XYZ file of C-alpha atoms in Angstrom:
477
model
C 11.715 -16.194 -28.719
C 9.260 -17.939 -26.382
C 11.365 -20.963 -25.563
C 11.566 -20.185 -21.857
C 7.790 -20.019 -21.457
C 7.271 -23.446 -22.983
C 8.821 -25.135 -19.973
C 6.639 -23.163 -17.541
C 3.214 -24.057 -18.814
C 1.561 -27.359 -19.646
C -2.030 -26.888 -20.892
C -4.746 -28.698 -18.981
C -8.354 -29.253 -19.906
C -9.577 -27.587 -16.702
C -6.791 -25.219 -15.748
C -7.159 -23.521 -12.375
C -5.765 -20.006 -11.835
C -3.590 -18.623 -10.557
C -0.726 -20.755 -11.795
C 2.187 -20.321 -9.375
C 5.665 -20.950 -10.800
C 8.154 -21.468 -7.931
C 11.688 -20.066 -8.049
C 13.320 -23.323 -9.126
C 11.001 -23.595 -12.153
C 11.799 -20.262 -13.836
C 14.868 -18.198 -14.708
C 13.770 -14.734 -13.572
C 16.000 -13.611 -10.711
C 16.727 -10.372 -8.910
C 19.803 -9.909 -11.113
C 17.421 -9.438 -14.078
C 15.487 -6.750 -12.240
C 15.977 -3.105 -11.420
C 17.667 -2.884 -8.030
C 15.519 0.164 -7.254
C 12.315 -1.730 -8.050
C 13.445 -4.496 -5.697
C 14.067 -1.881 -2.982
C 10.503 -0.621 -3.389
C 9.117 -4.157 -3.112
C 11.062 -4.963 0.051
C 10.156 -1.656 1.666
C 6.446 -2.175 1.032
C 6.650 -5.735 2.358
C 8.442 -4.457 5.455
C 5.616 -1.978 6.053
C 3.106 -4.837 5.975
C 1.756 -4.477 2.431
C 1.618 -6.992 -0.395
C 3.764 -5.896 -3.342
C 4.573 -7.458 -6.713
C 6.317 -6.618 -9.949
C 3.734 -6.813 -12.707
C 3.414 -6.969 -16.457
C 6.026 -5.957 -18.979
C 9.235 -6.798 -17.138
C 8.086 -10.394 -16.565
C 6.647 -10.801 -20.052
C 9.788 -9.468 -21.745
C 12.081 -11.715 -19.743
C 10.051 -14.794 -20.704
C 10.404 -14.018 -24.416
C 14.129 -13.254 -24.201
C 13.815 -9.472 -24.414
C 15.603 -7.139 -22.044
C 13.106 -5.821 -19.462
C 12.885 -2.033 -19.384
C 9.802 -1.014 -17.416
C 9.591 -2.203 -13.823
C 6.110 -1.480 -12.507
C 5.059 -2.291 -8.966
C 1.537 -3.071 -7.771
C 0.618 -3.149 -4.093
C -2.189 -3.385 -1.569
C -1.170 0.059 -0.213
C -3.180 3.052 -1.405
C -1.381 5.870 -3.254
C -1.433 8.036 -0.130
C 0.071 5.218 1.946
C 2.816 4.629 -0.627
C 3.575 8.336 -0.770
C 3.872 8.442 3.026
C 6.401 5.585 2.976
C 8.735 7.015 0.307
C 10.044 10.523 0.764
C 11.396 10.411 -2.806
C 7.929 9.989 -4.308
C 5.105 12.050 -5.718
C 1.436 11.425 -6.418
C 0.403 11.792 -10.043
C -2.690 11.401 -12.187
C -6.397 11.925 -11.827
C -7.766 9.322 -14.196
C -5.440 6.727 -12.666
C -3.875 7.779 -9.373
C -0.306 6.489 -9.171
C 2.881 7.105 -7.252
C 6.229 7.741 -8.905
C 9.186 6.806 -6.721
C 12.300 8.458 -8.128
C 15.868 7.190 -7.950
C 17.893 9.726 -9.906
C 16.731 9.340 -13.510
C 14.920 6.067 -12.881
C 11.252 6.206 -11.952
C 9.487 3.219 -10.410
C 5.744 3.449 -10.973
C 3.639 2.108 -8.103
C -0.084 1.469 -8.466
C -2.682 0.084 -6.100
C -4.614 -3.148 -6.735
C -7.727 -2.134 -8.665
C -11.198 -3.631 -8.867
C -13.974 -3.117 -11.390
C -16.642 -0.756 -10.085
C -19.016 -1.481 -12.966
C -21.974 -3.381 -11.452
C -22.744 -4.992 -14.829
C -19.271 -6.480 -15.156
C -18.517 -10.097 -14.356
C -15.421 -8.970 -12.471
C -17.492 -6.951 -10.003
C -18.200 -9.842 -7.666
C -19.586 -9.736 -4.151
C -16.145 -9.457 -2.626
C -15.450 -6.418 -4.817
C -18.684 -4.688 -3.911
C -18.410 -5.308 -0.190
C -15.252 -4.922 1.821
C -12.470 -4.416 -0.726
C -13.629 -1.358 -2.677
C -11.554 1.234 -0.896
C -11.503 4.658 -2.540
C -14.677 4.542 -4.668
C -13.601 6.976 -7.387
C -14.846 5.832 -10.771
C -16.572 7.561 -13.686
C -17.473 6.814 -17.293
C -18.401 8.936 -20.291
C -21.639 8.648 -22.235
C -19.770 6.346 -24.644
C -18.780 3.967 -21.845
C -15.155 5.145 -21.752
C -13.565 5.045 -18.306
C -12.782 8.587 -17.193
C -11.535 7.651 -13.726
C -10.636 4.238 -12.365
C -9.523 4.509 -8.767
C -11.421 1.697 -7.073
C -9.107 -0.415 -4.945
C -9.356 -4.183 -4.709
C -7.113 -7.241 -4.314
C -4.650 -8.999 -6.595
C -7.237 -11.298 -8.216
C -9.441 -8.328 -9.098
C -6.416 -6.381 -10.251
C -5.471 -9.160 -12.675
C -8.934 -9.014 -14.244
C -8.567 -5.262 -14.717
C -5.343 -5.688 -16.726
C -5.628 -5.345 -20.491
C -3.850 -8.390 -21.946
C -3.181 -11.790 -20.457
C 0.611 -11.548 -20.592
C 0.388 -8.315 -18.589
C -1.360 -10.155 -15.739
C 1.845 -11.898 -14.620
C 3.077 -11.038 -11.109
C 6.476 -11.580 -9.499
C 6.492 -12.007 -5.717
C 9.802 -10.930 -4.202
C 8.874 -12.626 -0.914
C 9.376 -16.113 -2.374
C 10.576 -15.250 -5.930
C 7.576 -16.968 -7.544
C 5.663 -15.932 -10.694
C 1.856 -15.851 -10.529
C -0.228 -16.173 -13.722
C -3.881 -15.178 -13.196
C -5.263 -15.058 -16.762
C -3.387 -17.519 -18.968
C -0.562 -15.196 -19.938
C 2.008 -18.009 -19.988
C -0.083 -20.012 -22.445
C -0.507 -16.990 -24.725
C 3.216 -16.250 -24.650
C 3.844 -19.831 -25.679
C 1.240 -19.463 -28.479
C 2.771 -16.088 -29.454
C -0.536 -14.263 -29.389
C -1.987 -11.046 -27.987
C -5.217 -11.836 -26.140
C -7.348 -9.353 -24.234
C -8.786 -10.234 -20.834
C -12.580 -10.470 -20.894
C -14.953 -9.458 -23.675
C -12.955 -7.595 -26.340
C -15.741 -5.217 -27.375
C -16.475 -4.194 -23.800
C -12.809 -3.751 -22.890
C -12.168 -1.590 -25.972
C -15.216 0.479 -25.167
C -13.893 1.059 -21.649
C -10.616 2.311 -23.077
C -10.289 2.535 -26.891
C -6.524 3.024 -26.559
C -6.363 -0.719 -25.837
C -6.841 -1.241 -29.581
C -3.648 0.714 -30.190
C -1.881 -1.205 -27.450
C -2.889 -4.530 -29.042
C -1.277 -3.405 -32.289
C 1.806 -2.082 -30.516
C 2.406 -5.320 -28.613
C 1.846 -7.412 -31.738
C 4.455 -5.388 -33.635
C 6.920 -5.210 -30.758
C 6.761 -8.886 -29.785
C 6.190 -10.349 -33.238
C 2.922 -11.901 -32.003
C -0.420 -12.363 -33.764
C -3.551 -10.716 -32.418
C -5.842 -13.522 -31.260
C -8.996 -13.648 -33.510
C -11.559 -12.735 -30.826
C -9.293 -9.919 -29.660
C -8.998 -8.595 -33.225
C -12.619 -9.069 -34.298
C -14.237 -5.839 -32.947
C -11.389 -3.436 -33.783
C -12.438 -2.255 -37.249
C -16.056 -1.827 -36.186
C -15.345 0.330 -33.129
C -12.109 2.046 -34.179
C -14.125 5.293 -34.359
C -14.149 5.390 -30.542
C -10.612 6.778 -30.756
C -12.245 10.070 -31.753
C -13.380 10.370 -28.115
C -9.868 10.053 -26.652
C -8.161 13.338 -25.671
C -5.697 14.436 -28.415
C -2.920 14.857 -25.828
C -3.166 11.190 -24.885
C -3.139 10.088 -28.533
C -0.037 12.196 -29.166
C 1.834 10.132 -26.576
C 0.436 6.899 -27.998
C 1.678 7.783 -31.491
C 5.207 8.230 -30.136
C 5.013 4.786 -28.521
C 3.515 3.210 -31.627
C 5.734 4.620 -34.346
C 8.758 5.940 -32.476
C 9.847 2.914 -30.458
C 11.753 0.935 -33.067
C 8.944 -1.058 -34.681
C 7.389 1.700 -36.747
C 7.099 -0.109 -40.072
C 5.435 -3.220 -38.623
C 3.156 -1.055 -36.476
C 2.149 1.107 -39.436
C 1.073 -1.942 -41.449
C -1.032 -3.210 -38.535
C -2.606 0.209 -37.972
C -3.588 0.271 -41.634
C -4.836 -3.319 -41.546
C -7.198 -2.647 -38.637
C -8.344 0.787 -39.792
C -6.733 2.623 -36.874
C -4.275 4.838 -38.762
C -7.165 6.912 -40.107
C -8.139 8.055 -36.597
C -4.594 9.188 -35.832
C -3.703 10.880 -39.150
C -6.945 11.211 -41.114
C -5.692 13.635 -43.769
C -2.578 11.597 -44.512
C -4.658 8.436 -44.671
C -7.124 10.105 -47.066
C -4.237 10.940 -49.423
C -3.062 7.324 -49.375
C -6.561 5.974 -49.995
C -7.174 8.405 -52.853
C -3.930 7.379 -54.580
C -2.994 11.042 -54.933
C -0.178 11.360 -57.458
C 2.503 14.030 -57.400
C 5.893 14.110 -59.127
C 7.427 15.335 -55.873
C 6.329 12.421 -53.634
C 5.018 8.877 -53.419
C 3.019 9.252 -50.210
C 3.133 5.756 -48.716
C 6.670 5.039 -49.941
C 7.830 8.246 -48.244
C 6.133 7.421 -44.927
C 7.490 3.874 -44.911
C 10.988 5.127 -45.713
C 10.782 7.627 -42.855
C 9.611 4.962 -40.419
C 12.277 2.542 -41.654
C 15.022 5.123 -41.068
C 13.634 5.802 -37.586
C 13.607 2.078 -36.770
C 17.191 1.770 -37.996
C 18.405 4.712 -35.897
C 16.817 3.287 -32.772
C 18.293 -0.169 -33.424
C 21.725 1.495 -33.588
C 21.191 3.167 -30.218
C 20.655 6.621 -31.706
C 17.916 9.000 -30.638
C 15.016 10.408 -32.631
C 12.983 13.558 -32.110
C 9.173 13.476 -31.912
C 8.925 16.523 -34.171
C 10.837 14.703 -36.936
C 8.430 11.750 -36.818
C 5.424 14.059 -37.023
C 7.073 16.095 -39.791
C 7.348 12.872 -41.825
C 3.740 11.833 -41.239
C 2.247 15.223 -42.123
C 4.549 16.304 -44.981
C 2.454 14.669 -47.757
C -0.592 16.718 -46.796
C 1.523 19.874 -46.536
C 2.708 19.291 -50.108
C -0.866 18.678 -51.241
C -2.116 21.923 -49.708
C 0.975 23.789 -50.951
C 0.150 22.816 -54.535
C -3.426 23.959 -54.012
C -2.364 27.388 -52.737
C 0.176 27.774 -55.560
C -2.593 27.083 -58.054
C -4.588 29.884 -56.407
C -1.773 32.301 -57.161
C 0.048 32.501 -53.844
C 3.860 32.828 -53.971
C 5.893 29.789 -52.908
C 6.773 30.788 -49.331
C 3.382 32.204 -48.275
C 1.759 29.130 -49.838
C 3.979 26.873 -47.711
C 3.270 28.765 -44.499
C -0.462 28.713 -45.131
C -0.353 24.994 -46.009
C 1.578 24.170 -42.823
C -0.872 26.130 -40.667
C -3.850 24.472 -42.333
C -2.482 20.950 -41.824
C -1.368 21.518 -38.232
C -4.666 23.118 -37.257
C -6.555 20.078 -38.556
C -4.160 17.555 -37.006
C -4.332 18.895 -33.450
C -8.009 17.955 -33.357
C -6.854 14.316 -33.438
C -3.409 14.252 -31.837
C -2.173 17.344 -30.099
C 1.238 18.729 -31.092
C 2.975 20.922 -28.493
C 4.439 24.164 -29.829
C 7.937 22.986 -28.915
C 7.456 20.358 -31.643
C 5.329 22.217 -34.207
C 7.888 25.021 -34.557
C 10.791 22.698 -35.541
C 8.415 20.879 -37.902
C 7.686 24.127 -39.709
C 11.415 24.869 -39.916
C 12.181 21.461 -41.466
C 9.422 21.955 -44.048
C 10.604 25.488 -44.820
C 14.155 24.268 -45.413
C 12.931 21.789 -48.032
C 12.375 24.807 -50.276
C 15.485 26.706 -49.180
C 18.097 23.962 -49.424
C 17.909 23.786 -53.249
C 18.961 27.477 -53.399
C 22.685 27.074 -52.729
C 24.358 29.824 -54.772
C 26.225 32.807 -53.372
C 26.558 32.767 -49.597
C 23.328 30.887 -49.010
C 24.909 27.447 -48.609
C 27.108 28.659 -45.747
C 24.133 30.381 -44.077
C 21.847 27.356 -44.449
C 24.443 24.994 -42.991
C 24.412 27.020 -39.768
C 20.640 26.774 -39.396
C 19.719 24.911 -36.162
C 17.449 22.537 -38.139
C 19.868 21.993 -41.016
C 20.841 18.448 -40.052
C 17.239 17.367 -39.567
C 16.227 18.993 -42.854
C 19.162 17.286 -44.623
C 18.067 13.883 -43.258
C 14.549 14.731 -44.448
C 15.927 15.372 -47.963
C 17.653 11.975 -47.938
C 14.413 10.230 -46.961
C 12.580 11.985 -49.786
C 15.199 10.841 -52.291
C 15.348 7.296 -50.925
C 11.562 7.033 -51.299
C 11.751 7.904 -55.001
C 11.511 11.714 -55.190
C 13.762 13.218 -57.873
C 15.483 16.183 -56.227
C 18.321 16.451 -58.751
C 20.839 14.763 -56.387
C 20.298 17.468 -53.778
C 21.180 15.147 -50.903
C 24.434 14.061 -52.533
C 25.397 17.716 -53.127
C 24.812 18.680 -49.497
C 26.703 15.632 -48.269
C 29.673 16.614 -50.447
C 29.436 20.209 -49.232
C 29.597 19.125 -45.591
C 32.618 16.897 -46.237
C 34.523 19.368 -48.460
C 37.257 21.877 -47.618
C 36.873 25.583 -48.344
C 38.117 25.413 -51.942
C 35.965 22.418 -52.815
C 32.956 24.124 -51.266
C 33.431 27.119 -53.560
C 33.590 24.793 -56.554
C 30.413 23.046 -55.476
C 28.624 26.374 -55.088
C 29.803 27.466 -58.533
C 28.495 24.222 -59.999
C 25.108 24.831 -58.383
C 24.961 28.538 -59.374
C 22.559 28.863 -62.331
C 24.317 31.998 -63.578
C 27.652 30.163 -63.892
C 26.242 27.083 -65.550
C 24.274 28.569 -68.386
C 21.033 27.890 -66.606
C 18.163 30.290 -66.429
C 18.772 32.749 -63.646
C 16.191 33.009 -60.912
C 13.754 35.842 -61.320
C 14.813 38.852 -59.296
C 12.376 40.896 -57.329
C 11.655 44.241 -58.925
C 12.525 47.121 -56.659
C 9.752 49.624 -56.685
C 11.107 53.144 -56.785
C 9.451 55.886 -54.824
C 7.650 58.519 -56.770
C 9.032 62.048 -56.288
C 7.253 64.083 -53.685
C 5.049 66.542 -55.609
C 3.212 67.877 -52.592
C 3.470 71.617 -52.374
C 4.819 73.371 -49.296
C 4.227 76.809 -47.822
C 7.552 77.875 -49.414
C 6.518 76.907 -52.961
C 6.890 80.139 -54.989
C 4.917 78.709 -57.880
C 1.632 78.784 -55.985
C -1.101 79.450 -58.524
C -2.595 82.199 -56.403
C 0.737 84.025 -56.431
C 1.000 83.765 -60.199
C -2.302 85.396 -60.848
């Protein structure tokens, strides 16, 4: 995959950066780029600002992947960019950015950043003197960057990037590629390497540990040893990241087409526990249940998601989260059943318990938690197919998702008495065949034990006396 990069970089004992690759030495051209991103670059250049494409789009092209994200970095401040483009808006507080919109496409524009930390090697004299425009930086008591809006130049910006292959810049003025941190060499070596001291960079932003795993899974790279070394020891810092941010990271990690590979890496480096602690505890405890093999079920769900995405199909975030939390819901459901709760109340209480605990780690918006509950509820309703229920269930808005969920459960080893096959046949059948299928599933018509009917409690007769009661004891005296 990295054949193109091999011709761009020849290691030297004392390599000087940046490495500048002229147009005739690389294959990246404007035809490989977003035309709207190119428009933004030219417009900024015309207004007198430096502007480059940075990061992912260059990296992906060099390893023969189709570039998707076209991010622009510039010497203009966010306010200056916003003033230039009428079709733009300022966003963010932690990182102030500008989104320039072209229909559905959004080009993200950021300003060159410098490190405002006086103890950092990247905070040199040039950074602390005339190039720190917009001194807006703050850190938590754990050293995590809360705001990072200190402007600098391109060299300082490169040092503030997370991984070396994300510090590649494309200059539309002369169509050259600039490598400031050895990204070309690491692409050739097929490795993920962080810029600077790994422990310090993870402390600044613990999400970088998740990004290292995501890039390794996506690109098929190894995590360079010094980059990997601190991860297990400081993985607990993820507990200090806002749950809303981790929710988005989970979707990128496990819902982007490389879920299985990412899951294995998250487990290897001890990161999965800080995203889904209760699910991870079940896996570690080797909890056994006849209704589920926990890890086999999760891997099957991730595998199906990866397959759908590779076929160009879409996936819903709520379905991914429903997969990852279902084992714990089943565990709690069995606990509440053992305490004497009926099946449905036990399920509802189990779902609430699991969701309440999960949102302390990764938030789950209500627009996703409600469909998750519906999918889980249908796992107990879909087996009850007799009478008119099958026709009613098929019209449920979450039926298709719940049916896919059933298939994943069966494919992972759960014995559901061929429930998925029955529902597939029911969907494909005509009216007469559907009636036959329902009759076959009806316990009363197959000599099976009929489901227990609810006893109807009859009202006691009203024995309260009225003013018209002629049998009043005082009248009988």
